[in-house]
Coordinates of C-alpha atoms in Angstrom, one line a residue:
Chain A
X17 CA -37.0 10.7 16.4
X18 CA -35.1 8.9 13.1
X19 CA -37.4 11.6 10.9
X20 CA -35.9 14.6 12.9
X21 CA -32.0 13.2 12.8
X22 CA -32.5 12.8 9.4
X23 CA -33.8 16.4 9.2
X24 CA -30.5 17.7 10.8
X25 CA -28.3 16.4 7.6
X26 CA -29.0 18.6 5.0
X27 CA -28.8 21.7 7.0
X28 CA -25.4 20.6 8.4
X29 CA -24.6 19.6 5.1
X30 CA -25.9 23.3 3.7
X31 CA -23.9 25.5 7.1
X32 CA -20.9 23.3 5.8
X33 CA -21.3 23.5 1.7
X34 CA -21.9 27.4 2.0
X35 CA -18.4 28.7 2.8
X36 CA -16.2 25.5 1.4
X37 CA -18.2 27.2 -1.7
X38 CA -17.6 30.6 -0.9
X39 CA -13.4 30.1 -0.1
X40 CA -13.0 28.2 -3.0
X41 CA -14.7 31.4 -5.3
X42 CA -12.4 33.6 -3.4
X43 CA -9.2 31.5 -3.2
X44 CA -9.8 31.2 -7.1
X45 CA -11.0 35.1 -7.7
X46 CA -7.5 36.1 -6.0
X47 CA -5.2 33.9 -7.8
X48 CA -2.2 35.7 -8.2
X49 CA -0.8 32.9 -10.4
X50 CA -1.8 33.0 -14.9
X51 CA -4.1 30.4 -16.0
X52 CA -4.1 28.7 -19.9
X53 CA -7.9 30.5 -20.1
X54 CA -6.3 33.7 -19.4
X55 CA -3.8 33.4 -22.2
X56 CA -6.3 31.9 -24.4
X57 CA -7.0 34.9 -26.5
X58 CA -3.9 36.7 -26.6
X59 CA -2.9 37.6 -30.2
X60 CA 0.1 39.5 -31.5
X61 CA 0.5 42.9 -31.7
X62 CA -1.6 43.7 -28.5
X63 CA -0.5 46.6 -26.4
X64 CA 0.8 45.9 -22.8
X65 CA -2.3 47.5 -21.4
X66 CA -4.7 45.2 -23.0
X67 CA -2.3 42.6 -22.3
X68 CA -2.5 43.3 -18.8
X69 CA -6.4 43.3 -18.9
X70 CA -6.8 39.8 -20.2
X71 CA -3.8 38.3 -17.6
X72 CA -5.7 41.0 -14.6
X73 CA -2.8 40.3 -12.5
X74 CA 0.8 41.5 -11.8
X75 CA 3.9 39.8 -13.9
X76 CA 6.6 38.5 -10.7
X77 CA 9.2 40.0 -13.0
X78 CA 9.6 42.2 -15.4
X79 CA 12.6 43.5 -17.3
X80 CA 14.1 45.3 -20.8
X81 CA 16.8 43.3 -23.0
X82 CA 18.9 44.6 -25.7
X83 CA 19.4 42.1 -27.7
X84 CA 22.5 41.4 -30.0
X85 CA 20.8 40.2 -33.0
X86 CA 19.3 43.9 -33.3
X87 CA 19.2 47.2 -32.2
X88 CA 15.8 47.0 -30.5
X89 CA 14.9 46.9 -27.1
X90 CA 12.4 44.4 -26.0
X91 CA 10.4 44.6 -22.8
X92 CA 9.6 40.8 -21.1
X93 CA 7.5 40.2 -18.2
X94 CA 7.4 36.9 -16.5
X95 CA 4.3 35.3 -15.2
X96 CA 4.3 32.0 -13.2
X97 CA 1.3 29.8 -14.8
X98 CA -0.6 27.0 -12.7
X99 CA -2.1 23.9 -14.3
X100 CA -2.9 22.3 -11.2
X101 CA -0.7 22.0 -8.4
X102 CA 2.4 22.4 -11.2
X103 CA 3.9 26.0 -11.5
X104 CA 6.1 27.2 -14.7
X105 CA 7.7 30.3 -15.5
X106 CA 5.6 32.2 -18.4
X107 CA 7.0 34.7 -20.5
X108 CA 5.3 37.7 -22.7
X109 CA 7.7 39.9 -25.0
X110 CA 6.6 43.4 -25.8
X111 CA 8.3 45.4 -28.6
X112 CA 7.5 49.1 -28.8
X113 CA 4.5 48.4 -26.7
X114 CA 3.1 45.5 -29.1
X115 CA 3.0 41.9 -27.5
X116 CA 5.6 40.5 -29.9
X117 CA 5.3 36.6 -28.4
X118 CA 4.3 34.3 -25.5
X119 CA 4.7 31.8 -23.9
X120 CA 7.0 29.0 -22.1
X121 CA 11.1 30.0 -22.1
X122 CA 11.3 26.6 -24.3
X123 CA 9.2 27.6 -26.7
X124 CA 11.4 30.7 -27.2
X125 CA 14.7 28.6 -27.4
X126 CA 12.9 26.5 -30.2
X127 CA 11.2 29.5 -32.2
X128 CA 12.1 29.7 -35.5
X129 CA 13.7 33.3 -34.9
X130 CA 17.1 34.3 -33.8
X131 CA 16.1 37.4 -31.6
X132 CA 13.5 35.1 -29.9
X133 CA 16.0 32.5 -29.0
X134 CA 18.3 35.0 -27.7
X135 CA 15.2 36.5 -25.8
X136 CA 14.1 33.6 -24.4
X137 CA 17.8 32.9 -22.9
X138 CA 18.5 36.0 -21.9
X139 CA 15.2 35.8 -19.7
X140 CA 16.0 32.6 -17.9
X141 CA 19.5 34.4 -16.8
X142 CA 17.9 37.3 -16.1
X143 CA 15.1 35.5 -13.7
X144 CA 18.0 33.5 -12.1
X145 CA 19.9 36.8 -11.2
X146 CA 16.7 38.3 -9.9
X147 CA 15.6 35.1 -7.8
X148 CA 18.9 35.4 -6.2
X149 CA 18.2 38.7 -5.0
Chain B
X233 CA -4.4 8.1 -34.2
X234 CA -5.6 10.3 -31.4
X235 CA -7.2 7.4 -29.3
X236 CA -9.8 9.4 -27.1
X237 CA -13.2 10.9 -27.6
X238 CA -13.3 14.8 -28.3
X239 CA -15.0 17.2 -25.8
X240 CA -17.1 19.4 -28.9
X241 CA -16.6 19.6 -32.7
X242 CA -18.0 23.1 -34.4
X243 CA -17.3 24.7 -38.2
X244 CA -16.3 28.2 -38.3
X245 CA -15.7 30.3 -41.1
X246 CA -13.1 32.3 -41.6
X247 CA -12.3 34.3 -44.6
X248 CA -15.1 32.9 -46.6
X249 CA -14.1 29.4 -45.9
X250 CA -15.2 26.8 -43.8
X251 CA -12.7 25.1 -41.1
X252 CA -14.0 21.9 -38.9
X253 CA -12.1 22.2 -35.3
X254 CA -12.2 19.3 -32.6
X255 CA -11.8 20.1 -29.1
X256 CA -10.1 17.8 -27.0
X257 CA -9.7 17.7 -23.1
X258 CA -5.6 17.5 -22.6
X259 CA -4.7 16.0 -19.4
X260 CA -1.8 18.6 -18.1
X261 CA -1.7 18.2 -14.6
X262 CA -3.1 17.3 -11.1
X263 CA -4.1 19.0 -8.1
X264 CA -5.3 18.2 -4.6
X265 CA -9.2 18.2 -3.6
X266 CA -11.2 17.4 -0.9
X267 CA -14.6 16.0 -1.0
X268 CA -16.3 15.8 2.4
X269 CA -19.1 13.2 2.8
X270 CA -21.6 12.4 5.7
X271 CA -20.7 9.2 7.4
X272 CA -23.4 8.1 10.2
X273 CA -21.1 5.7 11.2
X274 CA -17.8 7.7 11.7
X275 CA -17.2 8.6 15.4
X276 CA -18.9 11.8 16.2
X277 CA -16.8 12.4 19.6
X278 CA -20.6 11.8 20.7
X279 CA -21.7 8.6 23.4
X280 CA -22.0 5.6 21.4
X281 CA -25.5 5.5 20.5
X282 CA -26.1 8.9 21.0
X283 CA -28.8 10.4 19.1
X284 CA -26.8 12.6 15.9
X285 CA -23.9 9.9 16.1
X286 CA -21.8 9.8 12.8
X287 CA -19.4 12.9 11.3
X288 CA -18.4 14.7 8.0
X289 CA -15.4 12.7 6.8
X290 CA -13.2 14.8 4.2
X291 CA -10.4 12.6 2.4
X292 CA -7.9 14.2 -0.4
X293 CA -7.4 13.0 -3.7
X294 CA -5.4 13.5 -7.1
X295 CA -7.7 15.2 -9.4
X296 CA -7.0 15.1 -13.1
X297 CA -6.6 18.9 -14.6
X298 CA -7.3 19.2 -18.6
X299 CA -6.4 21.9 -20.8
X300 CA -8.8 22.3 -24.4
X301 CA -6.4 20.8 -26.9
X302 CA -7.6 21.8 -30.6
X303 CA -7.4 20.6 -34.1
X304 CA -8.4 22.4 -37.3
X305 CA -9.2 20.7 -40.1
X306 CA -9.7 22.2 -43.7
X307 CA -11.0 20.2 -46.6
X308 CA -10.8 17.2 -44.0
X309 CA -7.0 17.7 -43.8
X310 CA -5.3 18.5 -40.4
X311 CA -4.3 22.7 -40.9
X312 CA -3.5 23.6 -37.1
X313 CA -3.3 22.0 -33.7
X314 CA -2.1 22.7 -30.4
X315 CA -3.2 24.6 -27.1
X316 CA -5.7 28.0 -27.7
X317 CA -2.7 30.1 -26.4
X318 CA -0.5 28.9 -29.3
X319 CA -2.4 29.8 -32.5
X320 CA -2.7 33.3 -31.8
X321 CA 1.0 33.6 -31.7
X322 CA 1.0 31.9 -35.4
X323 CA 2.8 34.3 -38.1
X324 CA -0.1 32.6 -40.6
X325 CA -2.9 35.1 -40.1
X326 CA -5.7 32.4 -40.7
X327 CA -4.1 30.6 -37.7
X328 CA -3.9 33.1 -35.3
X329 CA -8.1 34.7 -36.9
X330 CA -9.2 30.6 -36.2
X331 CA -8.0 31.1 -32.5
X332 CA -9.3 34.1 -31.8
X333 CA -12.8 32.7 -33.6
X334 CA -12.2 29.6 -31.5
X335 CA -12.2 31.6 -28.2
X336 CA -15.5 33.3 -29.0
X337 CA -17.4 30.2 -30.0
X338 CA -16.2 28.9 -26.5
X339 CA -17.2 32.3 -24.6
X340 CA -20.7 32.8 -26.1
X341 CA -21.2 29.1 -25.3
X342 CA -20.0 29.3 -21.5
X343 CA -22.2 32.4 -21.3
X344 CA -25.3 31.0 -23.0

């Protein structure tokens, strides 16, 4: 009788492993949120579209700035990026299509380029405005 | 002055010239898991002393999340460091060839 109980465990321990397994591939497959090994081989210069293929899922916002600093116009789309159970805001500036720079809106403020800064604040108002919507 | 084992140390070569980078696991978060674990002597809802007594017993803890953190190093002097995300965005074009190098090294070895 102990020999048969004993038998039972593993299968109960396989009907319960298989779909704890099987939600947690497809709880992490549909992740709408950006991950660091997503953005881990972004380089500059890359078009939207191939930015878009490496990220694989939609930005929450996405918005053009003109920016005082120059004439251009430059095309941000913010992400919100897990590391665990913490959530940021993540942002990616395109300029004429080319990914012009990443990542969090601090490391815009502290860039080492005018336009950036003003990008980078301009986003945060911008986000604020549209959260409030 | 970095006080913790690295995760992997490789050379790559870029540009004719050879670059030593050390990976190191960054602790940047936590999350919430579950383990579940048999217990034969957790209360089954079953007869005391019935036969298949016992239960699954999940409990939740704070799991540690890391993020690779590297460090290049040329003629044994520190070049580059930071997450992979950041070197690509580097204006210095070794920088940003290292990081994509990096992240090819690290994809061939997850698929191999």
């Amino acid at each position: 009788m102990i020999i048969s109980q004993r038998k039972k465990i593993p299968n109960m321990n396989l009907r319960l492993t298989i779909p704890i397994v099987a939600l947690t591939l497809l709880s992490s497959a549909c992740s709408s949120n950006l991950t660091f090994s997503r953005i881990a081989p972004l380089q500059k210069k890359l078009t939207e579209e191939e930015v878009n293929k490496l990220v694989e899922i939609e930005a929450t916002y996405e918005f053009t700035l003109h920016i005082n600093a120059d004439s251009s116009e430059y095309k941000v789309k913010s992400y919100t990026l897990s590391i665990g159970s913490y959530d940021s805001q993540f942002l990616f500036c395109f300029k004429n299509n080319k990914l012009l720079f990443w990542g969090y809106p601090h490391e815009f403020a502290r860039a080492n380029s005018p336009i950036l800064n003003e990008i980078g604040e301009k986003s945060i108002a911008k986000i604020k405005q549209l959260e409030e919507l | 002055m970095v006080d913790e084992e690295y995760q992997s140390t490789f050379n790559l070569l870029e540009n004719h010239q050879e670059y030593t980078v050390f990976l190191y696991p960054m602790q940047t978060g936590t999350e919430k898991r579950q383990s579940t674990r048999y217990s034969p002597s957790a209360s089954s809802g079953m007869p005391s002393g019935a036969m298949g007594g016992g239960s699954f017993v999940t409990s939740t803890y704070d799991a540690t999340v890391s993020t690779r953190y590297a460090f290049v190093f040329k003629d044994d002097k520190l070049l580059f460091w930071g997450f992979l995300y950041e070197f690509g965005r580097e204006d210095d074009e070794t920088v940003a060839n290292l990081g994509a190098k990096i992240n090819d090294y690290l994809t061939k070895k997850k698929d191999s």
